[in-house]
Amino acid sequence: MARGYMDSRIFLTAVELGVFDRIGRGSATARSLAASLGSDPEATEILLDALAGQGLLRKTGEDYAVEEGPAESLVPGSRGYQGGAFRHLANLWKPWSRLTEVVRKGRLPQPRWTEDQRRDLAMEMERLATGKADLLASLLGSHKVRKLLDLGGG
């Protein structure tokens, strides 16, 4: 159970730092990536090795690249890009990490969302709505539908 938690945290840390955004469709060394992220080179290499161990990055010599397959959806501009969704999940991780404190003390003050956090939420809502809209359109086909009312469907 702890392994899944650690894997999730490793992944979300990479998302929060922008690892997949910076590597994109190319490759980078841990040192060059650390310089662009403003992070510690040794800690960055450990993170990248962990991501390679998860199958999200491919390591060739000192270079890291985004692994083909599902990890490609983490590269901005890719088909099915989900970076906003995972950044939103990372934003939610922090308050949920304080659940024990909330239970002990009651409600904690609500932090104000930043513009980046609002953007991440909007990106996730758009991704979810687009998928549902595409499905609905395929189900309706061309059955002479003239109007459609969306009541809180996202």
PDB file of C-alpha atoms in Angstrom:
ATOM      1  CA  MET A   1       0.000   0.000   0.000  1.00  0.00           C
ATOM      2  CA  ALA A   2       2.775   2.447   0.856  1.00  0.00           C
ATOM      3  CA  ARG A   3       4.429   1.763  -2.492  1.00  0.00           C
ATOM      4  CA  GLY A   4       1.373   3.084  -4.393  1.00  0.00           C
ATOM      5  CA  TYR A   5       1.322   6.187  -2.228  1.00  0.00           C
ATOM      6  CA  MET A   6       5.015   6.822  -2.878  1.00  0.00           C
ATOM      7  CA  ASP A   7       4.638   6.215  -6.615  1.00  0.00           C
ATOM      8  CA  SER A   8       1.751   8.684  -6.694  1.00  0.00           C
ATOM      9  CA  ARG A   9       3.743  11.314  -4.811  1.00  0.00           C
ATOM     10  CA  ILE A  10       6.764  10.855  -7.095  1.00  0.00           C
ATOM     11  CA  PHE A  11       4.542  11.295 -10.127  1.00  0.00           C
ATOM     12  CA  LEU A  12       2.737  14.358  -8.740  1.00  0.00           C
ATOM     13  CA  THR A  13       6.043  15.964  -7.755  1.00  0.00           C
ATOM     14  CA  ALA A  14       7.207  15.580 -11.358  1.00  0.00           C
ATOM     15  CA  VAL A  15       3.943  17.149 -12.557  1.00  0.00           C
ATOM     16  CA  GLU A  16       4.202  20.047 -10.079  1.00  0.00           C
ATOM     17  CA  LEU A  17       7.802  20.750 -11.064  1.00  0.00           C
ATOM     18  CA  GLY A  18       6.986  20.628 -14.765  1.00  0.00           C
ATOM     19  CA  VAL A  19       9.319  17.719 -15.613  1.00  0.00           C
ATOM     20  CA  PHE A  20       7.184  16.436 -18.501  1.00  0.00           C
ATOM     21  CA  ASP A  21       6.556  19.968 -19.763  1.00  0.00           C
ATOM     22  CA  ARG A  22      10.294  20.718 -19.871  1.00  0.00           C
ATOM     23  CA  ILE A  23      11.382  17.429 -21.473  1.00  0.00           C
ATOM     24  CA  GLY A  24       8.518  17.565 -23.978  1.00  0.00           C
ATOM     25  CA  ARG A  25       9.180  15.519 -27.082  1.00  0.00           C
ATOM     26  CA  GLY A  26      12.946  15.810 -26.704  1.00  0.00           C
ATOM     27  CA  SER A  27      15.317  14.635 -24.015  1.00  0.00           C
ATOM     28  CA  ALA A  28      17.299  16.187 -21.180  1.00  0.00           C
ATOM     29  CA  THR A  29      19.977  15.293 -18.688  1.00  0.00           C
ATOM     30  CA  ALA A  30      19.247  15.516 -14.988  1.00  0.00           C
ATOM     31  CA  ARG A  31      21.691  18.408 -14.675  1.00  0.00           C
ATOM     32  CA  SER A  32      20.173  20.454 -17.523  1.00  0.00           C
ATOM     33  CA  LEU A  33      16.663  19.728 -16.299  1.00  0.00           C
ATOM     34  CA  ALA A  34      17.589  20.744 -12.747  1.00  0.00           C
ATOM     35  CA  ALA A  35      18.978  24.024 -14.088  1.00  0.00           C
ATOM     36  CA  SER A  36      15.742  24.789 -15.944  1.00  0.00           C
ATOM     37  CA  LEU A  37      13.565  23.724 -12.996  1.00  0.00           C
ATOM     38  CA  GLY A  38      15.679  25.512 -10.391  1.00  0.00           C
ATOM     39  CA  SER A  39      16.030  22.238  -8.485  1.00  0.00           C
ATOM     40  CA  ASP A  40      18.890  20.304  -6.904  1.00  0.00           C
ATOM     41  CA  PRO A  41      20.725  18.234  -9.578  1.00  0.00           C
ATOM     42  CA  GLU A  42      21.217  15.127  -7.425  1.00  0.00           C
ATOM     43  CA  ALA A  43      17.645  15.123  -6.125  1.00  0.00           C
ATOM     44  CA  THR A  44      16.392  15.718  -9.674  1.00  0.00           C
ATOM     45  CA  GLU A  45      18.347  12.706 -10.923  1.00  0.00           C
ATOM     46  CA  ILE A  46      16.849  10.538  -8.165  1.00  0.00           C
ATOM     47  CA  LEU A  47      13.364  11.744  -9.149  1.00  0.00           C
ATOM     48  CA  LEU A  48      14.027  11.065 -12.846  1.00  0.00           C
ATOM     49  CA  ASP A  49      15.358   7.582 -12.074  1.00  0.00           C
ATOM     50  CA  ALA A  50      12.211   6.870 -10.051  1.00  0.00           C
ATOM     51  CA  LEU A  51      10.053   8.041 -12.981  1.00  0.00           C
ATOM     52  CA  ALA A  52      12.056   5.791 -15.291  1.00  0.00           C
ATOM     53  CA  GLY A  53      11.421   2.947 -12.858  1.00  0.00           C
ATOM     54  CA  GLN A  54       7.688   3.681 -13.139  1.00  0.00           C
ATOM     55  CA  GLY A  55       7.934   3.466 -16.921  1.00  0.00           C
ATOM     56  CA  LEU A  56       7.120   7.148 -17.458  1.00  0.00           C
ATOM     57  CA  LEU A  57      10.587   8.156 -18.634  1.00  0.00           C
ATOM     58  CA  ARG A  58      13.171   6.318 -20.710  1.00  0.00           C
ATOM     59  CA  LYS A  59      16.818   6.683 -19.681  1.00  0.00           C
ATOM     60  CA  THR A  60      19.537   6.338 -22.298  1.00  0.00           C
ATOM     61  CA  GLY A  61      22.979   7.090 -20.897  1.00  0.00           C
ATOM     62  CA  GLU A  62      22.476  10.379 -19.082  1.00  0.00           C
ATOM     63  CA  ASP A  63      19.473  11.473 -21.156  1.00  0.00           C
ATOM     64  CA  TYR A  64      15.853  11.135 -20.095  1.00  0.00           C
ATOM     65  CA  ALA A  65      12.901  11.202 -22.500  1.00  0.00           C
ATOM     66  CA  VAL A  66       9.163  10.785 -22.034  1.00  0.00           C
ATOM     67  CA  GLU A  67       8.271   7.134 -22.630  1.00  0.00           C
ATOM     68  CA  GLU A  68       5.932   6.406 -25.518  1.00  0.00           C
ATOM     69  CA  GLY A  69       2.379   5.471 -24.624  1.00  0.00           C
ATOM     70  CA  PRO A  70       0.257   6.927 -21.831  1.00  0.00           C
ATOM     71  CA  ALA A  71       3.079   9.153 -20.554  1.00  0.00           C
ATOM     72  CA  GLU A  72       2.871  11.116 -23.807  1.00  0.00           C
ATOM     73  CA  SER A  73      -0.424  12.608 -22.560  1.00  0.00           C
ATOM     74  CA  LEU A  74       1.712  14.541 -20.057  1.00  0.00           C
ATOM     75  CA  VAL A  75       3.505  16.490 -22.795  1.00  0.00           C
ATOM     76  CA  PRO A  76       1.842  19.849 -23.572  1.00  0.00           C
ATOM     77  CA  GLY A  77       0.304  19.933 -27.032  1.00  0.00           C
ATOM     78  CA  SER A  78      -0.087  16.171 -27.232  1.00  0.00           C
ATOM     79  CA  ARG A  79      -3.375  14.563 -28.175  1.00  0.00           C
ATOM     80  CA  GLY A  80      -5.304  13.890 -24.987  1.00  0.00           C
ATOM     81  CA  TYR A  81      -3.042  16.159 -22.894  1.00  0.00           C
ATOM     82  CA  GLN A  82      -3.862  15.710 -19.205  1.00  0.00           C
ATOM     83  CA  GLY A  83      -1.262  17.854 -17.465  1.00  0.00           C
ATOM     84  CA  GLY A  84      -3.885  20.250 -16.123  1.00  0.00           C
ATOM     85  CA  ALA A  85      -5.832  17.357 -14.628  1.00  0.00           C
ATOM     86  CA  PHE A  86      -2.794  16.025 -12.800  1.00  0.00           C
ATOM     87  CA  ARG A  87      -1.734  19.491 -11.610  1.00  0.00           C
ATOM     88  CA  HIS A  88      -5.271  19.894 -10.259  1.00  0.00           C
ATOM     89  CA  LEU A  89      -4.890  16.551  -8.475  1.00  0.00           C
ATOM     90  CA  ALA A  90      -1.568  17.749  -7.013  1.00  0.00           C
ATOM     91  CA  ASN A  91      -3.329  20.928  -5.832  1.00  0.00           C
ATOM     92  CA  LEU A  92      -5.907  18.768  -4.041  1.00  0.00           C
ATOM     93  CA  TRP A  93      -3.225  16.553  -2.477  1.00  0.00           C
ATOM     94  CA  LYS A  94      -2.046  19.270  -0.092  1.00  0.00           C
ATOM     95  CA  PRO A  95      -5.335  19.881   1.726  1.00  0.00           C
ATOM     96  CA  TRP A  96      -6.087  16.146   1.896  1.00  0.00           C
ATOM     97  CA  SER A  97      -2.665  15.605   3.458  1.00  0.00           C
ATOM     98  CA  ARG A  98      -3.934  17.631   6.420  1.00  0.00           C
ATOM     99  CA  LEU A  99      -6.993  15.439   7.021  1.00  0.00           C
ATOM    100  CA  THR A 100      -5.778  14.247  10.433  1.00  0.00           C
ATOM    101  CA  GLU A 101      -5.365  17.852  11.568  1.00  0.00           C
ATOM    102  CA  VAL A 102      -8.837  18.741  10.257  1.00  0.00           C
ATOM    103  CA  VAL A 103     -10.401  15.853  12.157  1.00  0.00           C
ATOM    104  CA  ARG A 104      -8.603  16.843  15.356  1.00  0.00           C
ATOM    105  CA  LYS A 105      -9.252  20.588  15.183  1.00  0.00           C
ATOM    106  CA  GLY A 106     -12.240  20.959  12.910  1.00  0.00           C
ATOM    107  CA  ARG A 107     -12.350  23.006   9.777  1.00  0.00           C
ATOM    108  CA  LEU A 108      -9.113  24.712   8.714  1.00  0.00           C
ATOM    109  CA  PRO A 109      -9.026  28.097   6.980  1.00  0.00           C
ATOM    110  CA  GLN A 110      -9.592  27.710   3.251  1.00  0.00           C
ATOM    111  CA  PRO A 111      -6.557  28.765   1.201  1.00  0.00           C
ATOM    112  CA  ARG A 112      -7.146  31.086  -1.715  1.00  0.00           C
ATOM    113  CA  TRP A 113      -6.656  29.502  -5.102  1.00  0.00           C
ATOM    114  CA  THR A 114      -4.032  30.984  -7.368  1.00  0.00           C
ATOM    115  CA  GLU A 115      -4.635  31.796 -11.015  1.00  0.00           C
ATOM    116  CA  ASP A 116      -2.574  28.706 -11.955  1.00  0.00           C
ATOM    117  CA  GLN A 117      -4.771  26.504  -9.767  1.00  0.00           C
ATOM    118  CA  ARG A 118      -7.906  27.952 -11.337  1.00  0.00           C
ATOM    119  CA  ARG A 119      -6.439  27.347 -14.805  1.00  0.00           C
ATOM    120  CA  ASP A 120      -5.618  23.731 -13.920  1.00  0.00           C
ATOM    121  CA  LEU A 121      -9.185  23.145 -12.717  1.00  0.00           C
ATOM    122  CA  ALA A 122     -10.611  24.751 -15.862  1.00  0.00           C
ATOM    123  CA  MET A 123      -8.358  22.589 -18.058  1.00  0.00           C
ATOM    124  CA  GLU A 124      -9.553  19.450 -16.285  1.00  0.00           C
ATOM    125  CA  MET A 125     -13.210  20.455 -16.536  1.00  0.00           C
ATOM    126  CA  GLU A 126     -12.755  21.178 -20.253  1.00  0.00           C
ATOM    127  CA  ARG A 127     -11.099  17.786 -20.810  1.00  0.00           C
ATOM    128  CA  LEU A 128     -13.893  15.957 -18.981  1.00  0.00           C
ATOM    129  CA  ALA A 129     -16.641  17.907 -20.740  1.00  0.00           C
ATOM    130  CA  THR A 130     -15.077  17.409 -24.180  1.00  0.00           C
ATOM    131  CA  GLY A 131     -14.925  13.661 -23.693  1.00  0.00           C
ATOM    132  CA  LYS A 132     -18.563  13.559 -22.599  1.00  0.00           C
ATOM    133  CA  ALA A 133     -19.633  15.857 -25.431  1.00  0.00           C
ATOM    134  CA  ASP A 134     -17.905  13.655 -28.013  1.00  0.00           C
ATOM    135  CA  LEU A 135     -19.593  10.559 -26.566  1.00  0.00           C
ATOM    136  CA  LEU A 136     -23.002  12.223 -26.486  1.00  0.00           C
ATOM    137  CA  ALA A 137     -22.623  13.459 -30.074  1.00  0.00           C
ATOM    138  CA  SER A 138     -21.757   9.955 -31.270  1.00  0.00           C
ATOM    139  CA  LEU A 139     -24.763   8.504 -29.413  1.00  0.00           C
ATOM    140  CA  LEU A 140     -27.155  11.094 -30.849  1.00  0.00           C
ATOM    141  CA  GLY A 141     -25.705  10.809 -34.328  1.00  0.00           C
ATOM    142  CA  SER A 142     -27.753  12.696 -36.869  1.00  0.00           C
ATOM    143  CA  HIS A 143     -31.199  11.919 -35.429  1.00  0.00           C
ATOM    144  CA  LYS A 144     -32.543  15.361 -36.282  1.00  0.00           C
ATOM    145  CA  VAL A 145     -31.630  16.783 -32.890  1.00  0.00           C
ATOM    146  CA  ARG A 146     -32.324  20.507 -32.972  1.00  0.00           C
ATOM    147  CA  LYS A 147     -31.807  21.515 -29.354  1.00  0.00           C
ATOM    148  CA  LEU A 148     -30.026  20.076 -26.357  1.00  0.00           C
ATOM    149  CA  LEU A 149     -30.251  21.365 -22.803  1.00  0.00           C
ATOM    150  CA  ASP A 150     -27.293  20.724 -20.517  1.00  0.00           C
ATOM    151  CA  LEU A 151     -28.426  20.897 -16.886  1.00  0.00           C
ATOM    152  CA  GLY A 152     -25.270  20.800 -14.793  1.00  0.00           C
ATOM    153  CA  GLY A 153     -23.632  18.163 -16.963  1.00  0.00           C
ATOM    154  CA  GLY A 154     -20.261  19.914 -16.956  1.00  0.00           C
TER     155      GLY A 154
END
